C-alpha positions as semicolon CSV with decimal commas, in nm:
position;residue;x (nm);y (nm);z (nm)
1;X;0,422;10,975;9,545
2;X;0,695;10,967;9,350
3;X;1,005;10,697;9,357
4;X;1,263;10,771;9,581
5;X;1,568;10,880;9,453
6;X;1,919;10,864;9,545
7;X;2,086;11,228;9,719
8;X;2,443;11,183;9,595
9;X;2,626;11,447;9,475
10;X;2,626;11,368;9,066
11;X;2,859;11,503;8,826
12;X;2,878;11,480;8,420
13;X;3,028;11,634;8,127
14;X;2,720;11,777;8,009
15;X;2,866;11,945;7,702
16;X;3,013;11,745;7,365
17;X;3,367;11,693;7,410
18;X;3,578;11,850;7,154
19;X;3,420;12,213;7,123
20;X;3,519;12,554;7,242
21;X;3,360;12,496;7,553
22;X;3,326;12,223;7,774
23;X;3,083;12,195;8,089
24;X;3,116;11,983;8,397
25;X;2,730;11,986;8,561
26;X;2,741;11,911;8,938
27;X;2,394;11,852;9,134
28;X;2,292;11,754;9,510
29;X;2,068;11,809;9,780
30;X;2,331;11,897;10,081
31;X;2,490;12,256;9,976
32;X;2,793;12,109;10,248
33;X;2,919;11,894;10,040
34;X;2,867;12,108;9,719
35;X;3,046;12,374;9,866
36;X;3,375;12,114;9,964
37;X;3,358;12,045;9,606
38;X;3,382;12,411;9,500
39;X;3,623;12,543;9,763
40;X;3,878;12,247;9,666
41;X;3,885;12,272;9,330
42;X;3,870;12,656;9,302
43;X;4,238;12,803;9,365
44;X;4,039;13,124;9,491
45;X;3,844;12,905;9,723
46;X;3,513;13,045;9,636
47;X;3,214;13,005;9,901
48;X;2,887;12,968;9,766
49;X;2,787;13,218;10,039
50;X;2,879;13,511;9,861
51;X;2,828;13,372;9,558
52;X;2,503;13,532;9,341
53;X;2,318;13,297;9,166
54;X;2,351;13,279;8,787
55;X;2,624;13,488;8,744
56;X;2,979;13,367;8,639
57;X;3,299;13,393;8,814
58;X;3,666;13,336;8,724
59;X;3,886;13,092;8,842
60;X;4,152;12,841;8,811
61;X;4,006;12,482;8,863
62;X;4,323;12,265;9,068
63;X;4,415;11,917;9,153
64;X;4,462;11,785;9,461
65;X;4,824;11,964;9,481
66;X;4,712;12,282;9,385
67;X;4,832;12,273;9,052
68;X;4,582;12,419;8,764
69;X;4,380;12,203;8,572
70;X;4,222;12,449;8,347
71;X;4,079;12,806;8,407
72;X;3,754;12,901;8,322
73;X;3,431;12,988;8,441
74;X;3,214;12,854;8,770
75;X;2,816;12,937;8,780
76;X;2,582;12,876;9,082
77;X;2,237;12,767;9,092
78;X;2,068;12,763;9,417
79;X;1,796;12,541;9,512
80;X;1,471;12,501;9,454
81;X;1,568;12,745;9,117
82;X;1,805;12,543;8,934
83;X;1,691;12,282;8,646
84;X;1,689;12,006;8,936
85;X;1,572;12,145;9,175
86;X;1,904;12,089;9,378
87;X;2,230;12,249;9,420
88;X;2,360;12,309;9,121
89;X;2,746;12,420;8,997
90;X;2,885;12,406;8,643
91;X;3,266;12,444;8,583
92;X;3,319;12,600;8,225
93;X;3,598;12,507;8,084
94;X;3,766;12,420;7,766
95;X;3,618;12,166;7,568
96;X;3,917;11,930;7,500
97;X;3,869;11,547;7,588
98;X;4,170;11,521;7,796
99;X;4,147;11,812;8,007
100;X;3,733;11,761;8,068
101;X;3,778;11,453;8,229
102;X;4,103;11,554;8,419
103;X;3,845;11,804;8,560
104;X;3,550;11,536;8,572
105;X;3,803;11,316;8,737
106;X;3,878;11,601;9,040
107;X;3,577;11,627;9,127
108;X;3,467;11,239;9,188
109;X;3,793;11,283;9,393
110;X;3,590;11,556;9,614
111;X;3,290;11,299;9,649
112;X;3,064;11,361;9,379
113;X;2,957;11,038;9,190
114;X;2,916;11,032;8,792
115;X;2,563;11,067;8,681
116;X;2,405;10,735;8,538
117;X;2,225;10,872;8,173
118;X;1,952;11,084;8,222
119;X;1,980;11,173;8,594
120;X;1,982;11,524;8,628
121;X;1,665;11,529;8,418
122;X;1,542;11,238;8,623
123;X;1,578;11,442;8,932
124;X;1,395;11,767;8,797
125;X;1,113;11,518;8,713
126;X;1,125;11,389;9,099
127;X;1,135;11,714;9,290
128;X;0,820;11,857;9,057
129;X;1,043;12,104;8,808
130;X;0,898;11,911;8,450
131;X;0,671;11,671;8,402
132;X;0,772;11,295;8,268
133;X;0,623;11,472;7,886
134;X;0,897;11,763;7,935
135;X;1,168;11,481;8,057
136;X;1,117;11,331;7,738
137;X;1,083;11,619;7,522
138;X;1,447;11,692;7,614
139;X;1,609;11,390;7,466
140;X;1,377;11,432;7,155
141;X;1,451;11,805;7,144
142;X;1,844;11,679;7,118
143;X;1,804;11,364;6,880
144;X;1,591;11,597;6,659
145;X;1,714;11,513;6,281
146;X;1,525;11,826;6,109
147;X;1,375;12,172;6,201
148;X;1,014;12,020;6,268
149;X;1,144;11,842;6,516
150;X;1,274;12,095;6,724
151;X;1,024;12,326;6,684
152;X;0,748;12,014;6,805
153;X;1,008;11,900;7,089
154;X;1,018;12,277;7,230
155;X;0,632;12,278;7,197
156;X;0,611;11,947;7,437
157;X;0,905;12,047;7,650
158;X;0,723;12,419;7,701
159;X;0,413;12,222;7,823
160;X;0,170;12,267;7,528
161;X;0,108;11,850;7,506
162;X;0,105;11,861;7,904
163;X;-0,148;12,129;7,906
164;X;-0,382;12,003;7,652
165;X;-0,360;11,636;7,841
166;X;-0,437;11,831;8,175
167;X;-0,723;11,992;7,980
168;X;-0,912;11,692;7,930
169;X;-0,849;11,550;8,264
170;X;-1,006;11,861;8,455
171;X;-1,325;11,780;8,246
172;X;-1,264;11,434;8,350
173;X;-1,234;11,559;8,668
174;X;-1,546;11,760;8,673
175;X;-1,774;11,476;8,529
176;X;-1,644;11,254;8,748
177;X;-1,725;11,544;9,010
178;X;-2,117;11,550;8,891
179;X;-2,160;11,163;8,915
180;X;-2,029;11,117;9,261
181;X;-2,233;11,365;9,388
182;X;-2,544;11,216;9,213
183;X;-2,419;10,905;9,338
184;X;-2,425;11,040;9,703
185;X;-2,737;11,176;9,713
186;X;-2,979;10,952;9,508
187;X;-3,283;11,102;9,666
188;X;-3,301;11,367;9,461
189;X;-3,450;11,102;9,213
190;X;-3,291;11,286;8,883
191;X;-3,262;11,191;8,531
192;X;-2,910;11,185;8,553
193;X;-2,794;11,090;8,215
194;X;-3,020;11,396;8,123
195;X;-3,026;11,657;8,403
196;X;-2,635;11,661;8,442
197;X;-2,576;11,692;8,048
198;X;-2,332;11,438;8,090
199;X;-2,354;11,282;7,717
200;X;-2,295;11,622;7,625
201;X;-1,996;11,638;7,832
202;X;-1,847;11,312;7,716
203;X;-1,904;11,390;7,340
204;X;-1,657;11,685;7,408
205;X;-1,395;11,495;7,565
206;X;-1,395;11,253;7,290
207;X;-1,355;11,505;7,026
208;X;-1,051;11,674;7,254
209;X;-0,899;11,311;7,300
210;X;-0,983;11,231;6,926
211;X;-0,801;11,556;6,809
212;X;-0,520;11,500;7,047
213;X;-0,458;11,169;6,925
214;X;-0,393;11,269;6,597
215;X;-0,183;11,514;6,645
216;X;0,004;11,281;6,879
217;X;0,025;11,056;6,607
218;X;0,244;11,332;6,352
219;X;0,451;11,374;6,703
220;X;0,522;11,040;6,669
221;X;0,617;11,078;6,322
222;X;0,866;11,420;6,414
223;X;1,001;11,139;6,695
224;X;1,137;10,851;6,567
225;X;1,063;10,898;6,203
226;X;0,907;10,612;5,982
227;X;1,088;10,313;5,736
228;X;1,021;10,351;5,393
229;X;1,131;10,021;5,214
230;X;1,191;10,039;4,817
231;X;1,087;9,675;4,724
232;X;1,083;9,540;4,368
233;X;1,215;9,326;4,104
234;X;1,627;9,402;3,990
235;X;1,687;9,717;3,787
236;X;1,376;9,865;3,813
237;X;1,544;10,220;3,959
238;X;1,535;10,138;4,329
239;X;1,857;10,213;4,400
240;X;1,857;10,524;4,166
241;X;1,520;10,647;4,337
242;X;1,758;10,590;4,712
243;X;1,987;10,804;4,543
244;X;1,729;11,077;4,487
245;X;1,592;11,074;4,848
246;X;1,958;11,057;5,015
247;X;2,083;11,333;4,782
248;X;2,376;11,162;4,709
249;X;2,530;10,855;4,532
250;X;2,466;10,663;4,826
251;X;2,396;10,302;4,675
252;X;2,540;10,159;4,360
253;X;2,364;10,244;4,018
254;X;2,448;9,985;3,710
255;X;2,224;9,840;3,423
256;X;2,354;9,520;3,579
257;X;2,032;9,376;3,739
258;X;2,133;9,246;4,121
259;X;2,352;9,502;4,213
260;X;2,204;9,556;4,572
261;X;2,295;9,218;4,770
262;X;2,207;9,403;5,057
263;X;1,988;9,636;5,256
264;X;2,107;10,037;5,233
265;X;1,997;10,258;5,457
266;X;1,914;10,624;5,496
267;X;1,831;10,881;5,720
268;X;1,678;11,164;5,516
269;X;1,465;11,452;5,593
270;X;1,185;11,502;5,320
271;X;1,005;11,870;5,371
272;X;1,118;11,864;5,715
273;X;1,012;11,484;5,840
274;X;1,226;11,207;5,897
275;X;1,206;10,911;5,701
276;X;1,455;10,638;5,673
277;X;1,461;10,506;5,356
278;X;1,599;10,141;5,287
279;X;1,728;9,987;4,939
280;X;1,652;9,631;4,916
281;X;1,817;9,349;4,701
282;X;1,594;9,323;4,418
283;X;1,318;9,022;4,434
284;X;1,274;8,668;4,218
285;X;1,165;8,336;4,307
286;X;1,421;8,193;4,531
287;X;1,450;7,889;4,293
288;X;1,543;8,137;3,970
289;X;1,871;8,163;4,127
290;X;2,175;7,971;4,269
291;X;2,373;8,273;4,391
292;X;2,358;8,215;4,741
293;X;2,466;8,572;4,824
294;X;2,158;8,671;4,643
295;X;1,921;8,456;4,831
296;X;2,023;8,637;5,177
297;X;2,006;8,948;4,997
298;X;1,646;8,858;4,911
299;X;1,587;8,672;5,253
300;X;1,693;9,011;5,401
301;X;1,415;9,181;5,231
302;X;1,182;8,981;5,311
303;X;1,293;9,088;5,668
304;X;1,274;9,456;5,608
305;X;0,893;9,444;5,469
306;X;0,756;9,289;5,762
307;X;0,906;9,579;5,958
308;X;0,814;9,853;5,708
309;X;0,594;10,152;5,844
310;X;0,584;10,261;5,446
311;X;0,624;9,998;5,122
312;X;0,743;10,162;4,820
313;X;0,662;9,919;4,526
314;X;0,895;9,975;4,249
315;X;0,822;9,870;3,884
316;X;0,931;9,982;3,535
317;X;0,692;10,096;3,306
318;X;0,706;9,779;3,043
319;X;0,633;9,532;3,336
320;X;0,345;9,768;3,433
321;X;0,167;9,760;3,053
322;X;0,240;9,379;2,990
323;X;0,180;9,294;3,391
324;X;0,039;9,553;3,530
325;X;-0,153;9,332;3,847
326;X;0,049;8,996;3,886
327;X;0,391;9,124;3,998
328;X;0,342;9,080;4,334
329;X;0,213;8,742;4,320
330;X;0,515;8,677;4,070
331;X;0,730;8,799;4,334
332;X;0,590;8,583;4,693
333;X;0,581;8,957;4,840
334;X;0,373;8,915;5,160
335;X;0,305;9,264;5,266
336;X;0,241;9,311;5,621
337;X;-0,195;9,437;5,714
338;X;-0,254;9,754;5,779
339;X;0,094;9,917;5,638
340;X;0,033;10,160;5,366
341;X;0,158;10,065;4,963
342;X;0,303;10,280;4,758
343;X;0,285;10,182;4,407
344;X;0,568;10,333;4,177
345;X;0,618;10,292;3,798
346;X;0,960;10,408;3,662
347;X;1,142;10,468;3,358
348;X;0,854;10,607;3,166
349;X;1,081;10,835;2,988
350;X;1,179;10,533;2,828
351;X;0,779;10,529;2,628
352;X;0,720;10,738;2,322
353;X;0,407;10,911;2,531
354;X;0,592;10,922;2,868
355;X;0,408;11,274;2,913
356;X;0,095;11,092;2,911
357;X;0,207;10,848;3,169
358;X;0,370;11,162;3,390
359;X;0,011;11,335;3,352
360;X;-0,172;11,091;3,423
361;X;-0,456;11,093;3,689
362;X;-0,439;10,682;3,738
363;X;-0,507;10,688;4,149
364;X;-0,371;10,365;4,184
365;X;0,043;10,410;4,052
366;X;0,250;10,704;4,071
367;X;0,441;10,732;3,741
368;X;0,805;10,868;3,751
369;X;1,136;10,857;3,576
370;X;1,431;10,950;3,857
371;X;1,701;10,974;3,544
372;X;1,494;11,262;3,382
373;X;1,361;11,355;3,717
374;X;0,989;11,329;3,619
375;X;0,737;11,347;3,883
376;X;0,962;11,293;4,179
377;X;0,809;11,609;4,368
378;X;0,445;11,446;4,300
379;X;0,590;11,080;4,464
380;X;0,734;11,305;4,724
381;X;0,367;11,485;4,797
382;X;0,178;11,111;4,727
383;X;0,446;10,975;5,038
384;X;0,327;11,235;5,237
385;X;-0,022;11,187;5,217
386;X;-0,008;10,841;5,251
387;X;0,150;10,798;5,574
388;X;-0,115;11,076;5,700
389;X;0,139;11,393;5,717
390;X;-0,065;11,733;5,730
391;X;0,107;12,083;5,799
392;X;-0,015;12,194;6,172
393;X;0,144;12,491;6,407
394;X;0,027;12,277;6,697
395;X;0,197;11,950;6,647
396;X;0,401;11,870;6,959
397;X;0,670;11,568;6,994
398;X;0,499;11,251;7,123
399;X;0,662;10,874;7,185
400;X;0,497;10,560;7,113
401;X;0,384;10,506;7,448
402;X;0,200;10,845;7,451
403;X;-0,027;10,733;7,186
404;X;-0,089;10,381;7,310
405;X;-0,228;10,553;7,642
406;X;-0,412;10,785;7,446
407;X;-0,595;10,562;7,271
408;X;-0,652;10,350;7,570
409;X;-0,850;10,663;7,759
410;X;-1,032;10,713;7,394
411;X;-1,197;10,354;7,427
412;X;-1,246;10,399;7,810
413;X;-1,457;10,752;7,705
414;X;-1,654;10,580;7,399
415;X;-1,721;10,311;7,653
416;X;-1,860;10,536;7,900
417;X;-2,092;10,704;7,618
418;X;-2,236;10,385;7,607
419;X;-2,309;10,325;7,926
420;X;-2,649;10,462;8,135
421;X;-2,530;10,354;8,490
422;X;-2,363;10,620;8,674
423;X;-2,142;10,356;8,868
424;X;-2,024;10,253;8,554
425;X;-1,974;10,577;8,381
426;X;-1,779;10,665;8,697
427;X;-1,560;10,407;8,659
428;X;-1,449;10,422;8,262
429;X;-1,375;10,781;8,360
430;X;-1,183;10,700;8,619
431;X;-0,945;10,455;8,362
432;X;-0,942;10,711;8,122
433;X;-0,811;10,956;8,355
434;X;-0,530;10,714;8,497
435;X;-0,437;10,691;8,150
436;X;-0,356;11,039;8,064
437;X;-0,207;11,061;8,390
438;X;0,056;10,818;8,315
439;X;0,146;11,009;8,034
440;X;0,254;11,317;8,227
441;X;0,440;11,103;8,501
442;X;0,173;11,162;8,796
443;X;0,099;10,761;8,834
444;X;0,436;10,598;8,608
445;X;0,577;10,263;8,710
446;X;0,938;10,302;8,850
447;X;1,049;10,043;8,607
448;X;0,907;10,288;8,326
449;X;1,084;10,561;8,471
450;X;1,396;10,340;8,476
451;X;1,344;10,287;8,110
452;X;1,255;10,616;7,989
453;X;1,561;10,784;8,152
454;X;1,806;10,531;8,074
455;X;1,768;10,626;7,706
456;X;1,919;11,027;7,810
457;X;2,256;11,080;7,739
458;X;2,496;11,145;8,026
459;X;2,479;11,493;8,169
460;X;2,141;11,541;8,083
């Protein structure tokens, strides 16, 4: 059962204010009080009676006095077809600020109250028109930063990540089926590890869940994109190399070493992913300087590692010959476990066999120079690869929290492999499927739902 949810009549500006056109969305359960709404603040008085659904009809939108507000067009969606599942009216009108919430302001004179963020996707969730994946493949589809993301977040929001997750819980179901009804008639005195083929069984839903994982996990990536922090000593090319990335002359370039005092940052889109990429005040031993600017600047990196999902390791090519595997103990650099390195050697246009260095096969460094743009598209590929990106058709938007459960119901179904018992088999099943079942919204805490929908932008 799902929570409970509030009948008002809710109304937003559901459009960006300032365009052509702007859209007031209005959504309820009781067509009476939709149709006060329409017939007061129509100067034709339209009736949703004789009005057909989806199609658009003129009129003059009016205050209280009867005096025009705007003029534009009024469209009808009739319940249960409409994206809530409600009553459902949008005034189009012009797109100007002032004049969108004169109209927005009308109509929470008629009664209608202004939709908290997220609501009238919150309400198609509640009366069964999307799934809580589809909820939250519409906010992703409209903070998408690059073409991958769109195209993922219309795969998720068109139910390909719902399917697949309902996929695996039918076999769940079906297993789960086959040991009950062992369980209820142990007469039969069966092998049933081996007569129901149920290790077979399991070792298919753990390569679905395995596969599904993994793709959740480049969702995740197409989400919220990752941080890639450029960390090394001053003026070895970090802030050149942001440049490069952000396409522009974004931080401060000067032989100067210690230019950066501070952290840049940088949404960028690299072969269609998102990446933010951060410029970091250059590193020394605290004690090798007195600037106390500085020392934030450095205390502030320190900051932005431990929160890195990617480490870029900048060095220049002479500290690499003469000191090639103590710079990061020279530095104090405490890298956090388990986040990938990325070790970077610049300015080897600077060495008389610099097309040695740029064709070199050394699997440990990647050896550029950004001012002669020298292997830049390799670091670019190396990046890639490192945090795991592969081109796939079938990779759909996922969140954090997807993955989490996902992995969750992947240790309940390795458990159950392990297990002979069928009481026990039964029952790591049964978490597993709970598990992939919060992820489409069919058992979700209310304060989840509370949090997930909060994040929607009003009129959405």
């Amino acid at each position: 059962m799902k929570k409970f949810y509030n009948e008002d009549l809710i109304v937003a500006i559901a459009t960006a204010v300032g365009g052509g056109v702007g859209i007031i969305r209005i959504s309820g359960k009781d067509r009476k009080n939709l149709q006060n709404l329409v017939e007061n603040i129509t100067k034709s008085r339209l009736n949703l009676e004789n009005l057909q659904q989806r199609f658009c009809y003129f009129s003059q939108f009016v205050d209280s006095k009867n005096n025009i507000l705007d003029s534009g067009l009024l469209v009808y969606f009739a319940a249960p077809n409409s994206f809530t599942g409600e009553e459902v009216v949008e005034l189009h009108g012009h797109g100007g600020k002032i004049v969108c919430q004169m109209l927005l302001n009308r109509c929470l004179e008629l009664g209608a109250r202004l939709a908290n963020p997220g609501e009238f996707s919150q309400r198609a969730f509640f009366n069964e028109k999307i799934n809580l994946l589809q909820a939250e493949a519409i906010a992703d589809l409209v903070a998408a930063s690059t073409s991958k993301a769109v195209q993922s977040a219309n795969k998720s929001l068109n139910g390909e990540f719902s399917d697949k997750i309902n996929a695996i819980s039918e076999k769940l179901t079906q297993l789960r089926a086959l040991i009950e009804a062992f369980l209820d008639f142990p007469e039969e005195d069966i092998d049933f590890i081996k007569d129901s083929d149920a290790k077979a069984r399991l070792q298919e839903i753990l390569a679905d869940l395995t596969k599904l994982l993994g793709n959740a996990r480049q969702g995740k990536i197409l989400q919220s994109g990752l941080n890639v922090v450029l960390v090394g000593k001053p003026n070895v090319g970090k802030s050149s190399l942001m440049n490069y990335f952000a396409k522009e002359d974004f931080a401060i370039v000067s032989e100067i070493a210690g230019t950066t005092r501070d952290t840049l940052k940088s949404a960028i889109n690299l072969q269609g992913i998102p990446l933010n990429i951060i410029d970091t005040a250059g590193l020394r031993d605290l004690h090798q300087t007195a600037d106390e600017v500085e020392k934030i600047g450095i205390g502030r990196t320190h900051k932005e590692i431990a929160n890195a999902d990617v480490v870029i390791f900048l060095q220049d090519i002479f500290d690499f010959q003469n000191n090639e595997n103590q710079s990061e103990n020279e530095l104090n650099i405490k890298f956090p476990e388990n986040v990938p390195i990325l070790k970077v050697i610049n300015k080897i246009d600077l060495c008389e066999n610099s097309a040695d260095f740029a064709n070199s096969e050394n699997q440990n460094a990647v050896f550029i120079s950004v001012k002669q743009q020298i292997g830049l598209q390799n670091l670019e590929q190396q990046l890639l690869n490192l945090i795991g990106w592969h081109e796939d058709e079938n990779i759909f938007i996922a969140r954090e929290r997807h993955i989490i459960a996902l992995k969750k119901a992947l240790e309940f179904a390795q458990n159950a492999v392990l297990l002979q018992e069928p009481e026990l088999v039964a029952e790591e099943l049964r978490n597993a499927q709970s598990e992939l079942a919060e992820i489409v919204g069919e058992i979700t805490p209310d304060d989840l739902l509370d949090k997930i929908f909060s994040q929607f932008c009003i009129g959405k």
